[in-house]
Coordinates of C-alpha atoms in Angstrom, one line a residue:
X1 CA 19.2 2.7 -3.9
X2 CA 17.9 0.2 -6.5
X3 CA 14.3 0.9 -7.5
X4 CA 12.0 -1.4 -9.4
X5 CA 8.3 -1.1 -10.2
X6 CA 6.3 -3.9 -11.7
X7 CA 3.0 -2.2 -12.5
X8 CA 0.3 -4.5 -13.7
X9 CA -1.9 -2.7 -16.2
X10 CA -5.2 -3.7 -14.6
X11 CA -7.9 -1.2 -13.8
X12 CA -10.9 -3.5 -13.1
X13 CA -11.5 -7.0 -11.8
X14 CA -12.7 -8.4 -15.2
X15 CA -9.4 -7.4 -16.7
X16 CA -7.2 -9.3 -14.3
X17 CA -6.7 -12.1 -16.9
X18 CA -4.5 -9.6 -18.8
X19 CA -1.9 -9.4 -16.2
X20 CA 1.8 -9.8 -16.9
X21 CA 2.3 -13.6 -17.0
X22 CA 5.9 -13.4 -15.9
X23 CA 4.9 -11.5 -12.8
X24 CA 2.0 -13.9 -12.1
X25 CA 4.2 -17.0 -12.4
X26 CA 6.7 -15.4 -10.1
X27 CA 4.1 -14.5 -7.6
X28 CA 4.7 -17.4 -5.4
X29 CA 6.6 -16.6 -2.2
X30 CA 10.4 -17.0 -2.7
X31 CA 12.0 -18.0 0.6
X32 CA 15.7 -18.1 1.2
X33 CA 17.9 -19.4 4.1
X34 CA 19.6 -16.0 4.2
X35 CA 19.2 -14.1 7.5
X36 CA 17.8 -10.6 7.7
X37 CA 20.9 -9.0 9.0
X38 CA 22.2 -6.3 6.6
X39 CA 20.6 -5.0 3.4
X40 CA 19.2 -8.1 1.6
X41 CA 18.6 -8.1 -2.1
X42 CA 15.2 -8.9 -3.6
X43 CA 13.9 -12.4 -3.6
X44 CA 13.3 -12.9 0.1
X45 CA 9.6 -13.0 -0.5
X46 CA 7.2 -11.7 -3.2
X47 CA 7.9 -10.5 -6.7
X48 CA 11.4 -10.6 -8.3
X49 CA 13.7 -7.7 -8.9
X50 CA 12.6 -5.8 -5.8
X51 CA 14.5 -2.9 -4.2
X52 CA 16.7 -4.0 -1.3
X53 CA 15.1 -4.2 2.1
X54 CA 16.0 -1.3 4.5
X55 CA 18.8 -1.9 7.0
X56 CA 20.8 0.2 9.4
X57 CA 22.6 1.9 6.4
X58 CA 19.4 2.5 4.5
X59 CA 19.4 5.8 2.6
X60 CA 16.1 7.4 3.7
X61 CA 16.9 10.6 1.9
X62 CA 17.0 8.7 -1.4
X63 CA 14.0 6.6 -0.5
X64 CA 11.8 9.6 0.1
X65 CA 13.3 11.9 -2.5
X66 CA 11.1 13.2 -5.4
X67 CA 10.3 10.2 -7.5
X68 CA 9.8 10.4 -11.3
X69 CA 7.1 7.9 -12.3
X70 CA 5.9 7.9 -15.9
X71 CA 4.3 11.2 -16.6
X72 CA 4.5 12.3 -13.0
X73 CA 7.1 13.2 -10.4
X74 CA 5.9 12.5 -6.9
X75 CA 7.1 15.2 -4.4
X76 CA 9.8 14.4 -1.8
X77 CA 8.6 13.5 1.7
X78 CA 9.8 15.6 4.6
X79 CA 10.2 12.3 6.5
X80 CA 12.3 13.9 9.3
X81 CA 9.2 15.8 10.3
X82 CA 7.5 12.5 11.2
X83 CA 8.0 10.1 14.1
X84 CA 10.7 7.6 12.9
X85 CA 8.3 4.7 13.6
X86 CA 6.4 5.7 10.5
X87 CA 9.4 5.4 8.2
X88 CA 9.7 2.2 6.1
X89 CA 11.8 -0.3 8.2
X90 CA 12.3 -3.9 9.2
X91 CA 10.9 -4.7 12.6
X92 CA 10.3 -7.6 14.9
X93 CA 6.9 -9.0 14.3
X94 CA 5.5 -12.3 15.5
X95 CA 2.8 -13.9 13.5
X96 CA 1.6 -17.4 12.4
X97 CA 0.9 -16.0 9.0
X98 CA 3.0 -17.1 6.0
X99 CA 5.7 -14.8 4.8
X100 CA 4.4 -12.4 2.2
X101 CA 1.1 -11.7 4.0
X102 CA 0.0 -8.1 4.5
X103 CA -1.3 -7.3 8.0
X104 CA -3.0 -3.9 8.5
X105 CA -3.2 -2.4 12.0
X106 CA -5.5 0.6 11.6
X107 CA -5.4 1.3 15.3
X108 CA -1.7 2.0 15.4
X109 CA -1.3 3.3 11.8
X110 CA 1.0 0.5 10.6
X111 CA 1.0 -1.9 7.6
X112 CA 3.2 -5.0 7.9
X113 CA 4.5 -7.1 5.1
X114 CA 5.6 -10.3 6.8
X115 CA 9.0 -11.7 6.0
X116 CA 9.2 -14.8 8.2
X117 CA 11.7 -15.5 11.0
X118 CA 9.8 -13.1 13.3
X119 CA 10.4 -10.1 11.0
X120 CA 8.3 -7.8 8.9
X121 CA 8.7 -4.8 6.6
X122 CA 6.6 -2.0 8.3
X123 CA 5.2 1.1 6.7
X124 CA 3.4 4.0 8.3
X125 CA -0.2 4.6 7.2
X126 CA -3.0 7.0 7.5
X127 CA -6.5 5.6 8.2
X128 CA -9.8 7.2 7.3
X129 CA -13.3 6.3 8.5
X130 CA -13.5 3.6 5.8
X131 CA -10.4 2.1 7.2
X132 CA -12.3 1.1 10.3
X133 CA -15.5 0.1 8.5
X134 CA -14.2 -3.2 7.4
X135 CA -11.9 -5.9 8.9
X136 CA -11.2 -9.5 8.1
X137 CA -9.3 -11.4 5.4
X138 CA -9.2 -10.6 1.7
X139 CA -6.8 -10.8 -1.3
X140 CA -5.3 -8.3 -3.6
X141 CA -7.2 -9.0 -6.8
X142 CA -6.5 -5.8 -8.7
X143 CA -3.4 -3.7 -8.8
X144 CA -3.7 -0.3 -10.4
X145 CA -0.7 2.0 -11.3
X146 CA -1.8 5.6 -11.7
X147 CA -5.4 4.7 -10.7
X148 CA -8.5 6.6 -11.6
X149 CA -10.6 7.6 -8.6
X150 CA -14.4 7.5 -8.4
X151 CA -16.0 9.2 -5.4
X152 CA -18.4 6.9 -3.5
X153 CA -22.1 7.9 -3.6
X154 CA -22.0 8.8 0.1
X155 CA -19.3 11.4 -0.6
X156 CA -21.2 12.8 -3.6
X157 CA -24.3 13.2 -1.5
X158 CA -22.3 15.3 0.9
X159 CA -20.5 17.2 -1.8
X160 CA -22.6 17.2 -5.1
X161 CA -19.8 18.9 -7.0
X162 CA -18.1 15.5 -7.1
X163 CA -20.8 14.1 -9.3
X164 CA -18.8 15.0 -12.4
X165 CA -16.2 12.4 -11.5
X166 CA -18.7 9.6 -11.1
X167 CA -18.8 8.5 -14.8
X168 CA -15.2 8.8 -15.9
X169 CA -13.5 9.3 -12.6
X170 CA -10.8 11.7 -11.4
X171 CA -7.8 11.4 -13.7
X172 CA -4.4 10.1 -12.5
X173 CA -2.0 12.7 -11.3
X174 CA -0.6 14.5 -8.4
X175 CA -4.0 15.6 -7.1
X176 CA -5.6 12.2 -7.4
X177 CA -6.9 11.0 -4.0
X178 CA -5.6 7.4 -4.7
X179 CA -2.1 8.6 -5.4
X180 CA 0.5 6.7 -7.3
X181 CA -0.8 3.2 -6.8
X182 CA -3.9 1.4 -5.6
X183 CA -4.4 -2.2 -4.5
X184 CA -8.1 -3.4 -4.3
X185 CA -9.1 -6.0 -1.8
X186 CA -11.6 -8.7 -2.7
X187 CA -13.2 -11.6 -0.9
X188 CA -13.8 -14.2 -3.7
X189 CA -15.9 -12.4 -6.3
X190 CA -16.9 -9.6 -3.9
X191 CA -15.1 -6.2 -3.9
X192 CA -14.8 -5.1 -0.3
X193 CA -14.3 -1.5 -1.6
X194 CA -11.3 -1.5 0.7
X195 CA -8.2 0.0 -0.8
X196 CA -4.5 0.3 0.0
X197 CA -3.4 3.4 -1.9
X198 CA -1.2 6.4 -2.1
X199 CA -2.1 9.9 -0.8
X200 CA -1.6 13.5 -2.0
X201 CA -1.8 14.5 1.7
X202 CA 1.5 13.2 3.2
X203 CA 0.8 14.8 6.5
X204 CA -2.1 12.3 7.0
X205 CA 0.4 9.4 7.7
X206 CA 0.2 8.4 11.3
X207 CA -3.2 10.0 11.7
X208 CA -6.9 9.1 11.5
X209 CA -8.3 11.3 8.8
X210 CA -11.8 12.1 7.5
X211 CA -12.0 9.9 4.5
X212 CA -10.2 7.1 2.6
X213 CA -9.1 3.5 3.5
X214 CA -5.4 2.9 4.0
X215 CA -3.2 5.7 2.9
X216 CA 0.6 5.4 2.3
X217 CA 3.2 7.9 1.2
X218 CA 3.6 7.7 -2.6
X219 CA 7.1 6.4 -2.3
X220 CA 6.0 3.7 0.1
X221 CA 3.0 2.5 -1.8
X222 CA 5.1 2.2 -4.9
X223 CA 7.6 0.2 -2.9
X224 CA 4.9 -2.1 -1.6
X225 CA 3.3 -2.4 -5.0
X226 CA 6.5 -3.6 -6.5
X227 CA 6.9 -6.3 -3.9
X228 CA 3.5 -8.0 -3.6
X229 CA 1.9 -10.2 -6.3
X230 CA -1.8 -10.5 -7.1
X231 CA -3.6 -12.8 -4.7
X232 CA -1.5 -11.6 -1.8
X233 CA -3.4 -12.3 1.4
X234 CA -4.4 -9.2 3.4
X235 CA -5.6 -9.2 7.0
X236 CA -7.1 -6.1 8.5
X237 CA -7.2 -6.3 12.3
X238 CA -10.5 -5.9 14.0
X239 CA -9.1 -4.8 17.3
X240 CA -6.1 -2.9 18.7
X241 CA -3.4 -5.6 19.3
X242 CA -2.0 -3.4 22.1
X243 CA -5.3 -3.1 23.9
X244 CA -4.5 -5.9 26.3
X245 CA -0.9 -5.1 26.6

């Protein structure tokens, strides 16, 4: 399976001007008249040089195998131990949003990346209390490969031993709570403090957990990170879409 990561070396909002210009200029949605049947090559929407979209012959064993990534190798996911609905896959998804929009459904533990033509690439997610604390529309203003994690003050007050990570943060690596990638959501010049990020607790996918925003398997967050440009619109649903079903 073809893999491609396009990390943008950006750690804070003020540094976003230093992004890869080629990636930024290619950030516009690229639509094709090609149908979604079969495994389509990159370029349907989002950044160029993406991995193929999953189809009926998609190699999940390769997709969720141990993944070398710079100085780290992210462990393999025992994906067969999880409900198949949480595996990365193309699904039917009706929305009026433009292709390339991210829609987060924290109530059913799904993240959708819309493809148009009634389709979306869906990922399983884990949702912490912070994942229900904010909803609305925002944009990805910062993309962080191998992010540094700083515990929020509320967490430090509950666990004072985390104070040592406040100034310089928890270093990148296999134990970092933000995992392999983080995407920070902003509304204009305001950081919502809402993150889409990896997790070092793969068993939390499909569950509501004690802390964090939107967690993804490391392999999945790397895949999403490589597809979406800065300024991607993100919608976090404020109610369960199946509540009235």
